[in-house]
Short mmCIF file of C-alpha atoms in Angstrom, two decimals:
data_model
loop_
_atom_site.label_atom_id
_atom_site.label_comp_id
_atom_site.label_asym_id
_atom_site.label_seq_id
_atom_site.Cartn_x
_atom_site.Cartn_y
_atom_site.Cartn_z
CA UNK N 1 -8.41 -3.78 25.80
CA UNK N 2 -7.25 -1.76 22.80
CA UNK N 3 -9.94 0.04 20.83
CA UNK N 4 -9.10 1.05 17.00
CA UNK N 5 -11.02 3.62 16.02
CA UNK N 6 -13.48 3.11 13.55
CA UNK N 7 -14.44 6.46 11.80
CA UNK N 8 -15.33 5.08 8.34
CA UNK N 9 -11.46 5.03 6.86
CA UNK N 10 -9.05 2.85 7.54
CA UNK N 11 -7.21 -0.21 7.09
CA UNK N 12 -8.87 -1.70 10.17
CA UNK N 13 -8.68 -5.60 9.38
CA UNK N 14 -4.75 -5.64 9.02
CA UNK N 15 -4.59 -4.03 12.29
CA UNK N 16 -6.88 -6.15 14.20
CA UNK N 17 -5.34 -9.24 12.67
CA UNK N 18 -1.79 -8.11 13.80
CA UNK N 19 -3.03 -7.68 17.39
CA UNK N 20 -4.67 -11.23 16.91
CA UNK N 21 -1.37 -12.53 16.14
CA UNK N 22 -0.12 -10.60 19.09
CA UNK N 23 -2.70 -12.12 21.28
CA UNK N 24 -3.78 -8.37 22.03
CA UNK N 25 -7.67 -8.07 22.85
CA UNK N 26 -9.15 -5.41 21.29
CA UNK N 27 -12.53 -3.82 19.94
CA UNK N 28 -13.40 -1.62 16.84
CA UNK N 29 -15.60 0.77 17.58
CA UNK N 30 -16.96 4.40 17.31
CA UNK N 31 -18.53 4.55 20.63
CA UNK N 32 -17.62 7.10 22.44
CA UNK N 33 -17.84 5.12 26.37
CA UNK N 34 -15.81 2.13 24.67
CA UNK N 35 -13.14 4.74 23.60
CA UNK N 36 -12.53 6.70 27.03
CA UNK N 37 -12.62 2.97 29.23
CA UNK N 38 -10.23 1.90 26.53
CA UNK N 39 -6.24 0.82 28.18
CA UNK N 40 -4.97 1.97 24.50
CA UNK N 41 -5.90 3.49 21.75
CA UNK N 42 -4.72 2.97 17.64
CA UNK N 43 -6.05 5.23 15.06
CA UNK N 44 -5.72 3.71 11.48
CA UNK N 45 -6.34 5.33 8.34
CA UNK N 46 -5.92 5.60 5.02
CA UNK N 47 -6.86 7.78 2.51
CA UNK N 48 -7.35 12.15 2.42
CA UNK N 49 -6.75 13.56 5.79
CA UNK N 50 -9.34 16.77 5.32
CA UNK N 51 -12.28 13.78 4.39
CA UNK N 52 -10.65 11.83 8.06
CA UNK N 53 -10.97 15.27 10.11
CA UNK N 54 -14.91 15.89 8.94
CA UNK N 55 -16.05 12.42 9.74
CA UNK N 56 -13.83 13.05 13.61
CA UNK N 57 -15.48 16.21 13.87
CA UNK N 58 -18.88 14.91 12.63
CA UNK N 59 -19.25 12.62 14.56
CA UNK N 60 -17.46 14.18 17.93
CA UNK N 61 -14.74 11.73 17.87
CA UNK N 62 -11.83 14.43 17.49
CA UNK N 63 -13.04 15.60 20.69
CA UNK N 64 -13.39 12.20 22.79
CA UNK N 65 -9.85 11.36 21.15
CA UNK N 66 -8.18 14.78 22.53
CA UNK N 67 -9.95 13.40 26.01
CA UNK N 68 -8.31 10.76 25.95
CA UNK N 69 -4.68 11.16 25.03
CA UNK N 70 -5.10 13.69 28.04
CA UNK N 71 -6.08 11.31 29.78
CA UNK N 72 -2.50 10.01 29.24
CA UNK N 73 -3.04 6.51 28.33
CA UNK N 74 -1.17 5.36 25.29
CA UNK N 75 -2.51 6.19 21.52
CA UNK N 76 -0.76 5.22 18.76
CA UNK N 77 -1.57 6.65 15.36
CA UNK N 78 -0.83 4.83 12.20
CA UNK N 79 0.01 6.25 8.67
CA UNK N 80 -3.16 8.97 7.93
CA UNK N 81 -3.90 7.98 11.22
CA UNK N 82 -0.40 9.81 12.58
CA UNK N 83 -0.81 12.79 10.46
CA UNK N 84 -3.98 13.28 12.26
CA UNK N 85 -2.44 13.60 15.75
CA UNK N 86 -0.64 16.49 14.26
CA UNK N 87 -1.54 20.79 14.37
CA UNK N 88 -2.78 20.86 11.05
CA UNK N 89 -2.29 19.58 7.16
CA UNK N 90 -2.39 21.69 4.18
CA UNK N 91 -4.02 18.38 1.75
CA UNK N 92 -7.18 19.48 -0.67
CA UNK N 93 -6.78 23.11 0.37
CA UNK N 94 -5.68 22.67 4.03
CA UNK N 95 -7.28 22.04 7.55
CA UNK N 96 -6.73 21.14 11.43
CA UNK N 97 -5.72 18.14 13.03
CA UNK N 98 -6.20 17.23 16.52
CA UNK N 99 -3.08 19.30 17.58
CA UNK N 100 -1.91 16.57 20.02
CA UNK N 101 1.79 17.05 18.92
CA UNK N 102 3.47 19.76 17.04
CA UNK N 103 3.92 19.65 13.54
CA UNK N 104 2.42 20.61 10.68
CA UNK N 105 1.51 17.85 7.79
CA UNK N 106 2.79 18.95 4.28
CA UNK N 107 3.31 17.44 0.57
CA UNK N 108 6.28 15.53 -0.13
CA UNK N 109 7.70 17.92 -2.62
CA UNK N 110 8.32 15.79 -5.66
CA UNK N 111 11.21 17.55 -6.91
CA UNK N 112 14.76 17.81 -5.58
CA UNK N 113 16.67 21.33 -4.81
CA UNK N 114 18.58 20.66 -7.64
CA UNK N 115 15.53 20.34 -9.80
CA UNK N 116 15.20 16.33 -10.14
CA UNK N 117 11.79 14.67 -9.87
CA UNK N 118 11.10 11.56 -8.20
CA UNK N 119 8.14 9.69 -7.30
CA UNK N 120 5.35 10.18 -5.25
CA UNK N 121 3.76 8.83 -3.51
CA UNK N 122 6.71 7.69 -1.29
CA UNK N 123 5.27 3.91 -1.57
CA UNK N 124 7.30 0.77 -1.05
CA UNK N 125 10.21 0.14 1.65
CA UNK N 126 12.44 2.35 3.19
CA UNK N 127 14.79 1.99 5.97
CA UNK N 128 14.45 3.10 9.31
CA UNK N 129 16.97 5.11 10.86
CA UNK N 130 16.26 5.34 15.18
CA UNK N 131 17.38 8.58 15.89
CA UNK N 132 16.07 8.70 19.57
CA UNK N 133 15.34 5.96 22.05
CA UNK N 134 11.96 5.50 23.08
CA UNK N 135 9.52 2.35 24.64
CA UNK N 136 8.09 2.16 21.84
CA UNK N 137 11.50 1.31 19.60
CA UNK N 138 12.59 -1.13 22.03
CA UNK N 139 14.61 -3.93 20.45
CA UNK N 140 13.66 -2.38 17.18
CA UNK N 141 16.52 -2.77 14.96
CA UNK N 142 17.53 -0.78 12.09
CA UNK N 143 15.23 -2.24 8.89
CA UNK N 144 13.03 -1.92 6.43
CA UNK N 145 8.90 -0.38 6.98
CA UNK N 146 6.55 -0.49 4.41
CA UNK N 147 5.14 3.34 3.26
CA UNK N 148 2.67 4.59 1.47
CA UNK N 149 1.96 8.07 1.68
CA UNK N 150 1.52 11.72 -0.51
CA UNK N 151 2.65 13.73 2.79
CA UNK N 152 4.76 14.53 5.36
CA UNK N 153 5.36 15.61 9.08
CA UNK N 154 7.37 19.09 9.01
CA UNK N 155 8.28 19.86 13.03
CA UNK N 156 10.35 22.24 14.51
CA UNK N 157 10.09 19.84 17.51
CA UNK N 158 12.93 17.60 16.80
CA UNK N 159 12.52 15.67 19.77
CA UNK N 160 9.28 13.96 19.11
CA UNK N 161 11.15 12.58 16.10
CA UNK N 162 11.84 8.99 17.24
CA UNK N 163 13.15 7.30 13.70
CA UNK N 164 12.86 9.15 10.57
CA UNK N 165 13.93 7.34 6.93
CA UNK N 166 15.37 9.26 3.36
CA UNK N 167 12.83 10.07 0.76
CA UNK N 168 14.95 13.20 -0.58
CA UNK N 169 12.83 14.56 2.50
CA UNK N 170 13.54 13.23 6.08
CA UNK N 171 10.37 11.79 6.85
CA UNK N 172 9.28 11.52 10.18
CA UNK N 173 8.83 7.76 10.42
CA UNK N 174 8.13 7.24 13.99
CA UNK N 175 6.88 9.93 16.06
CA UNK N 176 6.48 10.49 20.43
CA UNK N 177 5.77 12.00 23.22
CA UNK N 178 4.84 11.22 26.11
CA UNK N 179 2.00 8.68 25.49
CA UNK N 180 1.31 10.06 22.10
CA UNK N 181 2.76 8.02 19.33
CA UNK N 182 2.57 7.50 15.77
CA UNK N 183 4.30 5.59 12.47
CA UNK N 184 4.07 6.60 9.28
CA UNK N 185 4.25 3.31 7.96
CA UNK N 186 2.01 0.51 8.48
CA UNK N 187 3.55 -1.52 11.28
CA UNK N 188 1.23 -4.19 10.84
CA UNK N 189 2.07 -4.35 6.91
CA UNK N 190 6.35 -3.80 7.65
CA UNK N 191 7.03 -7.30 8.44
CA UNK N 192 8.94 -8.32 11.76
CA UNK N 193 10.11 -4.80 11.68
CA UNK N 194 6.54 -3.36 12.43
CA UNK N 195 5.16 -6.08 14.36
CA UNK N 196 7.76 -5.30 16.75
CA UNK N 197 6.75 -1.78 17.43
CA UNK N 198 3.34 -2.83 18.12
CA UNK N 199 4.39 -5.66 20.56
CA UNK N 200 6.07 -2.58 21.90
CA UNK N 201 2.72 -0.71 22.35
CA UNK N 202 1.07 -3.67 23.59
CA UNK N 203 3.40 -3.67 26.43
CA UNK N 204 2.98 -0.14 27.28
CA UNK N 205 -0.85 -0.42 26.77
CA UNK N 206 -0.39 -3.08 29.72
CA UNK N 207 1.63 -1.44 32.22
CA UNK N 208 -0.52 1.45 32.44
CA UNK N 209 -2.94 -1.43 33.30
CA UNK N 210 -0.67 -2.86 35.74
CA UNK N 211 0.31 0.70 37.31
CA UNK N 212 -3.14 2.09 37.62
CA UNK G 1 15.75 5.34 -0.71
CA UNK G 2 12.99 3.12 -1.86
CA UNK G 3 14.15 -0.82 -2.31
CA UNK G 4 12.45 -2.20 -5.39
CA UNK G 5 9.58 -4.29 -4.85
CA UNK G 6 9.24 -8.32 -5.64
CA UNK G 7 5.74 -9.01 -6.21
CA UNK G 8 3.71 -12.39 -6.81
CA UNK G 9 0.42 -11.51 -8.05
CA UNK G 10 -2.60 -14.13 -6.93
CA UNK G 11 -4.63 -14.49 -10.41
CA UNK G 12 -7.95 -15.63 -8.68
CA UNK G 13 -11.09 -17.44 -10.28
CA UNK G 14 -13.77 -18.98 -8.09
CA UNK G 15 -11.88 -18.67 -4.76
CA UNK G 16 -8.72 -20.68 -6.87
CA UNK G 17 -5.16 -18.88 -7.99
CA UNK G 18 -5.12 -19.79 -11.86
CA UNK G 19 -2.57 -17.86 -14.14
CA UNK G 20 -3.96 -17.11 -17.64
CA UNK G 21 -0.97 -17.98 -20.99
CA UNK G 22 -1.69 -15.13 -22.95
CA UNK G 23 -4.83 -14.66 -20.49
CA UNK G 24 -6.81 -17.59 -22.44
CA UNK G 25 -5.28 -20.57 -21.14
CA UNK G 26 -5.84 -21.28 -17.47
CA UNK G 27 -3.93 -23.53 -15.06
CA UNK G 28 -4.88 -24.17 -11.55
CA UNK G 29 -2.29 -23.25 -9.07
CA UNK G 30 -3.23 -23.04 -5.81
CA UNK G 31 -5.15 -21.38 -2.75
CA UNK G 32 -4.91 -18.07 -2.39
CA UNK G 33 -4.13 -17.96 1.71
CA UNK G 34 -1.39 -21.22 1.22
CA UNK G 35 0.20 -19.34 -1.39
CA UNK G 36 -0.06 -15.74 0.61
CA UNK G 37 1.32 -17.55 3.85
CA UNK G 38 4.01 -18.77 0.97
CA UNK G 39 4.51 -15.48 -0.10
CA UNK G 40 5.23 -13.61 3.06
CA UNK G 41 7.77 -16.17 4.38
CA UNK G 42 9.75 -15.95 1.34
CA UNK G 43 10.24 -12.28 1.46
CA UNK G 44 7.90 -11.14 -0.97
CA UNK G 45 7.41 -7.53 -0.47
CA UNK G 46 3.82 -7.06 -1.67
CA UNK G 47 1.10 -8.97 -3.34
CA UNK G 48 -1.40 -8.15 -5.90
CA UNK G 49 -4.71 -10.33 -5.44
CA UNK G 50 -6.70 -10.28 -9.34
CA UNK G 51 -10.44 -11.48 -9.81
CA UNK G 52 -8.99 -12.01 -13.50
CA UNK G 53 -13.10 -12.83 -14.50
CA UNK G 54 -14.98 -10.10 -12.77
CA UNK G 55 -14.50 -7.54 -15.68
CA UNK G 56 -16.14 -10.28 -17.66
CA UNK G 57 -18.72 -11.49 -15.50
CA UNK G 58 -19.53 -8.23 -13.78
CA UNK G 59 -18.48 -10.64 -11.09
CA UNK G 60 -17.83 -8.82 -7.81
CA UNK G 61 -14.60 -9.57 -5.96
CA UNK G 62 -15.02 -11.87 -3.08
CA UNK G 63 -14.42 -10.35 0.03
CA UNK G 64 -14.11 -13.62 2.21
CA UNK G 65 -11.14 -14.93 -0.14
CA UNK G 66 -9.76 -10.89 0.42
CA UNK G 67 -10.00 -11.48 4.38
CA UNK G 68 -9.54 -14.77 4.55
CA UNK G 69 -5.50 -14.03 2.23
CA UNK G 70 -5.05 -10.72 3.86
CA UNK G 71 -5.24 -12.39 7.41
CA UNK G 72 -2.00 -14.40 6.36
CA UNK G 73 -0.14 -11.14 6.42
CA UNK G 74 2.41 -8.91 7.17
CA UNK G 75 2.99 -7.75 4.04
CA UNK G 76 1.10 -4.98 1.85
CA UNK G 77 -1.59 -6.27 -0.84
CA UNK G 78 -3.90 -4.76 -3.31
CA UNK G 79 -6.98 -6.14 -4.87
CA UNK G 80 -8.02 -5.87 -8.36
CA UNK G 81 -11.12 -7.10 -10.54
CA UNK G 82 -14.99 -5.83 -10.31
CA UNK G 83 -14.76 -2.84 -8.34
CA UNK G 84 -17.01 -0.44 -10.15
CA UNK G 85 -17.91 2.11 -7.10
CA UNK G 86 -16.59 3.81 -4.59
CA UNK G 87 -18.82 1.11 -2.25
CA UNK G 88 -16.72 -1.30 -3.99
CA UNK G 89 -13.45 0.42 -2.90
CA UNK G 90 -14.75 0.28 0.91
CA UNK G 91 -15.51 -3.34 0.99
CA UNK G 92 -12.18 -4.70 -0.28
CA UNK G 93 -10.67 -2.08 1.82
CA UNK G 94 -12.24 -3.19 4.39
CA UNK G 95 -11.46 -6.61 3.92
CA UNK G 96 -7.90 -6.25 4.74
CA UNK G 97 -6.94 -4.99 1.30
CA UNK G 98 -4.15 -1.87 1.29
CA UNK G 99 -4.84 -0.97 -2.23
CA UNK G 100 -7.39 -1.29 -4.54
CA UNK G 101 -6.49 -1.80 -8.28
CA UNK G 102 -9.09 -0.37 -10.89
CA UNK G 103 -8.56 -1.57 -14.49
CA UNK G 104 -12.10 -1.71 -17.03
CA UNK G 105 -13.99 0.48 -14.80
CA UNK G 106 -11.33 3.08 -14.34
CA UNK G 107 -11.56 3.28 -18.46
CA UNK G 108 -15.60 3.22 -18.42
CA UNK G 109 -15.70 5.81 -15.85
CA UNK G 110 -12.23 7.91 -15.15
CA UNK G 111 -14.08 9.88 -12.48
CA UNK G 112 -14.01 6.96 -10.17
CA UNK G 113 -10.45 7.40 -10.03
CA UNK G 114 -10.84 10.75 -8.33
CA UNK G 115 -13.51 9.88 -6.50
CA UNK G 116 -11.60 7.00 -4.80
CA UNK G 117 -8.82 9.32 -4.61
CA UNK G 118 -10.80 12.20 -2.99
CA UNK G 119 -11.78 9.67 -0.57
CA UNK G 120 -8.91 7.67 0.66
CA UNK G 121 -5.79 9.38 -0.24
CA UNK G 122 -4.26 8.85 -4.15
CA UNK G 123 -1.79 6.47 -2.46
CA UNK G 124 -4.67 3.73 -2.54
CA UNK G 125 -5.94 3.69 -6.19
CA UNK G 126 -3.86 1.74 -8.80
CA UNK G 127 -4.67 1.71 -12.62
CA UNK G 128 -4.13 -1.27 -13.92
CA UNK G 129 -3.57 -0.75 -17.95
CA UNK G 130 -3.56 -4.05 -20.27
CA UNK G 131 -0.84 -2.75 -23.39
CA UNK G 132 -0.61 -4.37 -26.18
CA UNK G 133 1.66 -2.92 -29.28
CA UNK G 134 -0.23 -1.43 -32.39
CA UNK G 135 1.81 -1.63 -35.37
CA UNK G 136 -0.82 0.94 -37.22
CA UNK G 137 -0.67 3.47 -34.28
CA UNK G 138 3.31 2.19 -33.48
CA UNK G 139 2.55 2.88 -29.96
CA UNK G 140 1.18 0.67 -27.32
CA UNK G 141 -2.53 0.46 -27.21
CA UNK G 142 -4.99 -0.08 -24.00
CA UNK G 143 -7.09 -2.76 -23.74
CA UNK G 144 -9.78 -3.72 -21.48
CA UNK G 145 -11.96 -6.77 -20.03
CA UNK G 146 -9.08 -9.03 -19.59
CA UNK G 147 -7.20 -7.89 -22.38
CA UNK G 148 -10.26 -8.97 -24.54
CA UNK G 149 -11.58 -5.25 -25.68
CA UNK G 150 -9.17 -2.67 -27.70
CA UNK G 151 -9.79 1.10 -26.86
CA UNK G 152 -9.35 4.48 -28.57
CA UNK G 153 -6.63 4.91 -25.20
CA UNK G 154 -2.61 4.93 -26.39
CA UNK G 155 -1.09 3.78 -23.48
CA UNK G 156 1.13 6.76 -22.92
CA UNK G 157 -1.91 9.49 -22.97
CA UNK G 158 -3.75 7.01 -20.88
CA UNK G 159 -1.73 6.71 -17.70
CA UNK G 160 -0.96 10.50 -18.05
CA UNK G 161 -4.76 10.92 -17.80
CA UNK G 162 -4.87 8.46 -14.92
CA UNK G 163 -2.34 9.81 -12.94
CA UNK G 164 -3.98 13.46 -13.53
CA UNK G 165 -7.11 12.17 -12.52
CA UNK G 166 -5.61 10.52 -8.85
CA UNK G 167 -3.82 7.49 -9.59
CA UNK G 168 -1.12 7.20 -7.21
CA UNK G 169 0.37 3.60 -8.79
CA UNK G 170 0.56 2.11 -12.40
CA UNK G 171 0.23 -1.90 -13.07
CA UNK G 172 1.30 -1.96 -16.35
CA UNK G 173 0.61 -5.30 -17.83
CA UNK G 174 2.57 -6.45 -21.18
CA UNK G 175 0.30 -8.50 -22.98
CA UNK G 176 2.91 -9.15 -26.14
CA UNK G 177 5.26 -10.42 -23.32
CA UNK G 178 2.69 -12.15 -20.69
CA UNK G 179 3.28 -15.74 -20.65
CA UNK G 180 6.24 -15.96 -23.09
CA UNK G 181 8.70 -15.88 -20.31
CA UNK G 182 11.37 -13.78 -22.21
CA UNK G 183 11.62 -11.75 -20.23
CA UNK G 184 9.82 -7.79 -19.27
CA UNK G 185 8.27 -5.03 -21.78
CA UNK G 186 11.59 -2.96 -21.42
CA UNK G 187 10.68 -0.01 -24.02
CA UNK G 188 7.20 0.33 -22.79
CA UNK G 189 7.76 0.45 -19.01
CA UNK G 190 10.76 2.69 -19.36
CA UNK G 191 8.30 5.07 -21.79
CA UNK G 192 5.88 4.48 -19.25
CA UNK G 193 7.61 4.88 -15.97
CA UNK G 194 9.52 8.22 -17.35
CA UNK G 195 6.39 9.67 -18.15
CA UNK G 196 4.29 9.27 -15.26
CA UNK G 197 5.37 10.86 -11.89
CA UNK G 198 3.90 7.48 -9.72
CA UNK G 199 4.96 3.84 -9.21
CA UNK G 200 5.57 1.36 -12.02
CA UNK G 201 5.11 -1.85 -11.67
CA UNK G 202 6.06 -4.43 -14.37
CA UNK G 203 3.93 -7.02 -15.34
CA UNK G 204 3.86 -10.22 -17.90
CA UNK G 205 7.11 -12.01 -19.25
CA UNK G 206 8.71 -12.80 -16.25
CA UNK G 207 11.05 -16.35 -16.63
CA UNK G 208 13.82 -15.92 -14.90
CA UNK G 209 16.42 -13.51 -12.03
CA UNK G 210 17.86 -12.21 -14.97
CA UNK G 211 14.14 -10.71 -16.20
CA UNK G 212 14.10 -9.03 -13.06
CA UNK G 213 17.17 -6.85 -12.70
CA UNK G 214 16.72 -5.87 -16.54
CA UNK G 215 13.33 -4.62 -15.66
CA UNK G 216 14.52 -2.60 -13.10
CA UNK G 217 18.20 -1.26 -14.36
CA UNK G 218 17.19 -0.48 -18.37
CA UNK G 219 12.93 -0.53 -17.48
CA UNK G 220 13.26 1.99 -14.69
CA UNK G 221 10.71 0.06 -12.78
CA UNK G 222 9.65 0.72 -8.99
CA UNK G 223 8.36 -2.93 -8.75
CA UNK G 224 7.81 -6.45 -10.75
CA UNK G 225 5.24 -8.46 -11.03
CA UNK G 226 5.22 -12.01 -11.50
CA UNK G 227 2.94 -15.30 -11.15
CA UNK G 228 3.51 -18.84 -12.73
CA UNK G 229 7.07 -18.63 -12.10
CA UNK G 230 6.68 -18.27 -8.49
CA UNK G 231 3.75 -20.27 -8.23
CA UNK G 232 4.71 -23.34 -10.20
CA UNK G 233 8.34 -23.16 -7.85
CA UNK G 234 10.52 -22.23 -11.21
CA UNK G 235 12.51 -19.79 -9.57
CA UNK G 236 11.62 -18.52 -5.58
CA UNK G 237 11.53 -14.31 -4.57
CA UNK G 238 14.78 -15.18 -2.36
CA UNK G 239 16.30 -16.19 -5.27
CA UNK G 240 15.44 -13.70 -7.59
CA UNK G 241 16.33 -11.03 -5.02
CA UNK G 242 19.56 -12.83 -4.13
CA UNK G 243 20.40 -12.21 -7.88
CA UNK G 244 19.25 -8.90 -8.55
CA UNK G 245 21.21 -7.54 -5.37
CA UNK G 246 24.41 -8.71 -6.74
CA UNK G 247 23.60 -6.96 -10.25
CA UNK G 248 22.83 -3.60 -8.11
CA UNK G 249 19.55 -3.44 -7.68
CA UNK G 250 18.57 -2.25 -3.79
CA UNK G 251 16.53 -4.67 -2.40
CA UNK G 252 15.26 -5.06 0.97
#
């Protein structure tokens, strides 16, 4: 059973639905038992991550998550939901994250070094460049993700950077360690691209089942 | 780098896709989840979902039809038409909806444009602006309620003020060029998209592949927006992609 966190934000329909299609059982809940007996984890989220952090901490959920990834069964964060899993995020005035990787979430600049402006949000499809092999990019080929974001992963911590694509920036596109993961894009909105990666989690959600 | 984005839009009155002729003449074509199942498996790479009456009706958007298309995919989709409050915003996005599109209310009220920003990131909020050339003002003019209300707003202070206030996307709506099928606004999404620091997408005039990579060589475009063509099977998004990549357009 997978459990996607419900903490009042969040794209949790599209989610569920892709695990449907992946014949994944799962809950959505905020309940704190349900959670910690969960075989995975998937945080969703869109929208401010400073508004995301209050409700976690209101409601004691940044501290049952940060249980459970030590636990070390597999969590997978997905677009605000990723940025999350990070140290901390200067958006509306800055403030921490759940510090379960490095990295510090910042705002995609806007402007190149040689003075250009482009577009942000970075919002459409970009390609995916694998930089690092990983369970979670298995038979992932390079292709397109769908994105939609104002900010970005900055880490000194190159290893946990699993596939990254160009936005002037090199954004962190797929991020991992150990059994902490997250995507920047939506997976379950990037096509056969991104329903691949979470057939990929699926599979490690189950043989931590099988294992244990 | 980005690709540019293809993207049916799903006019929808009553649970039915209709596309409006110079938004007074209405054809039915279709269900919304056939056509989003349609959609998906022909490579679009987004759709836009429009109650094109709730402005009118102070109709609320129906969030069954929302779950019921979104279920069909894999694909990103926003939803437009009678959200008026942030309460609004979390139903649809609730629903299954990635983005929520704010057109006549976002006019009425600009605040709710922060407020939605505030809450769930700029990236989610799309203003949807109705233009419409004023020879008086020669400028493009906003108008509201399905194109049926002129404002005070010139288009070009208008999506400045939008984007200022937390819109993160602009669906910018010719209505001199919807339903003629000759093709994109050119001048005022290229005045448009160069003055706003967010997505443009194109919308109204669509008729052909050749609409398309104009729109997004000379209209500096981030996306396009078309219905009747698609729906009605007069040209397909493979084939319109097919023909834009040859011009040079990046696709995905």
């Amino acid at each position: 059973m997978i459990a996607i966190i419900d903490y009042g934000m969040g794209n949790l329909f599209s989610v569920s639905k892709a695990l449907e299609r992946l014949g994944e059982p799962y809950c959505i809940t905020n309940n704190k038992n349900e959670i910690l007996s969960a075989d995975g984890v998937i945080v969703p989220g869109v929208g401010a991550i400073s508004d995301a952090m209050r409700l976690l901490n209101e409601t004691g959920m940044a501290d049952v998550l940060k249980d459970y990834a030590a636990s070390g069964k597999p969590i997978l964060g997905i677009c605000l939901g990723m940025q999350l899993l990070f140290e901390a995020s200067e958006e509306n005035g800055g403030c921490r994250g759940l510090g379960l990787l490095p990295g510090t979430v910042v705002k995609i600049p806007g402007v190149t070094i040689q003075g250009e402006k482009y577009k942000v949000p970075h919002m459409g499809w970009n390609l995916l460049q694998l930089r690092r092999q990983s369970p979670i990019l298995k038979n992932v080929e390079e292709g397109f993700a769908y994105f939609v974001h104002s900010y970005y992963v900055t880490t000194e911590n190159e290893e946990i950077i699993l596939a990254d694509s160009l936005y002037d920036v090199s954004v962190p596109a797929v991020v991992g360690r150990n059994n902490v993961f997250g995507t920047q894009f939506h997976p379950e909105k990037s096509s056969m691209t991104g329903m691949e990666i979470l057939k990929n989690f699926t599979v490690l959600v189950s043989e931590r089942v099988s294992v244990k | 780098m980005l690709t540019k984005r293809i993207i049916p839009c799903l006019d929808v009155k009553e649970g039915r896709v209709v596309k409006g002729i110079q938004f007074v003449q209405l054809r039915d074509a279709g269900d919304p989840v056939e056509l989003a199942r349609f959609y998906d498996e022909q490579g679009a790479d987004e759709l836009v979902f429009l109650d094109i009456s709730a402005s009118h009706e102070g109709r609320k958007t129906m969030v069954d039809v929302v779950q019921a298309v979104a279920a069909e995919l894999a694909i990103p989709f926003t939803v437009g038409g009678g959200i008026h409050t942030l309460d609004d915003m979390k139903k649809i996005l609730r629903a299954g909806a990635d983005k929520v599109s704010l057109n006549t209310a976002a006019v009425n009220r600009p605040e709710l444009i922060t407020e939605g920003a505030d809450f769930f990131g700029a990236q989610c909020m799309v203003v949807a602006v109705d233009a419409k050339y004023d020879e008086d003002c020669a400028t493009w003019v906003v108008y509201t309620h399905g194109g049926r209300v002129k404002t005070d707003w010139k288009v070009l202070d208008w999506v400045k003020e939008a984007v200022r206030r937390g819109a993160g996307e602009i669906l910018l709506t010719s209505m001199d060029c919807d339903g003629e099928k000759k093709g994109f606004d050119i001048a005022l999404t290229k005045a448009v998209s160069t003055a706003v620091t967010v997505p443009v997408i194109a919308s109204g005039g669509a008729g052909g592949a050749s609409h398309f990579s104009d729109i997004f060589l000379d209209g500096k475009a981030d996306a396009a927006l078309a219905a009747s063509i698609f729906h009605y099977k007069e040209t397909s998004v493979a084939e319109v992609k097919a023909y834009i990549k040859d011009k040079g357009v990046y696709v995905r």
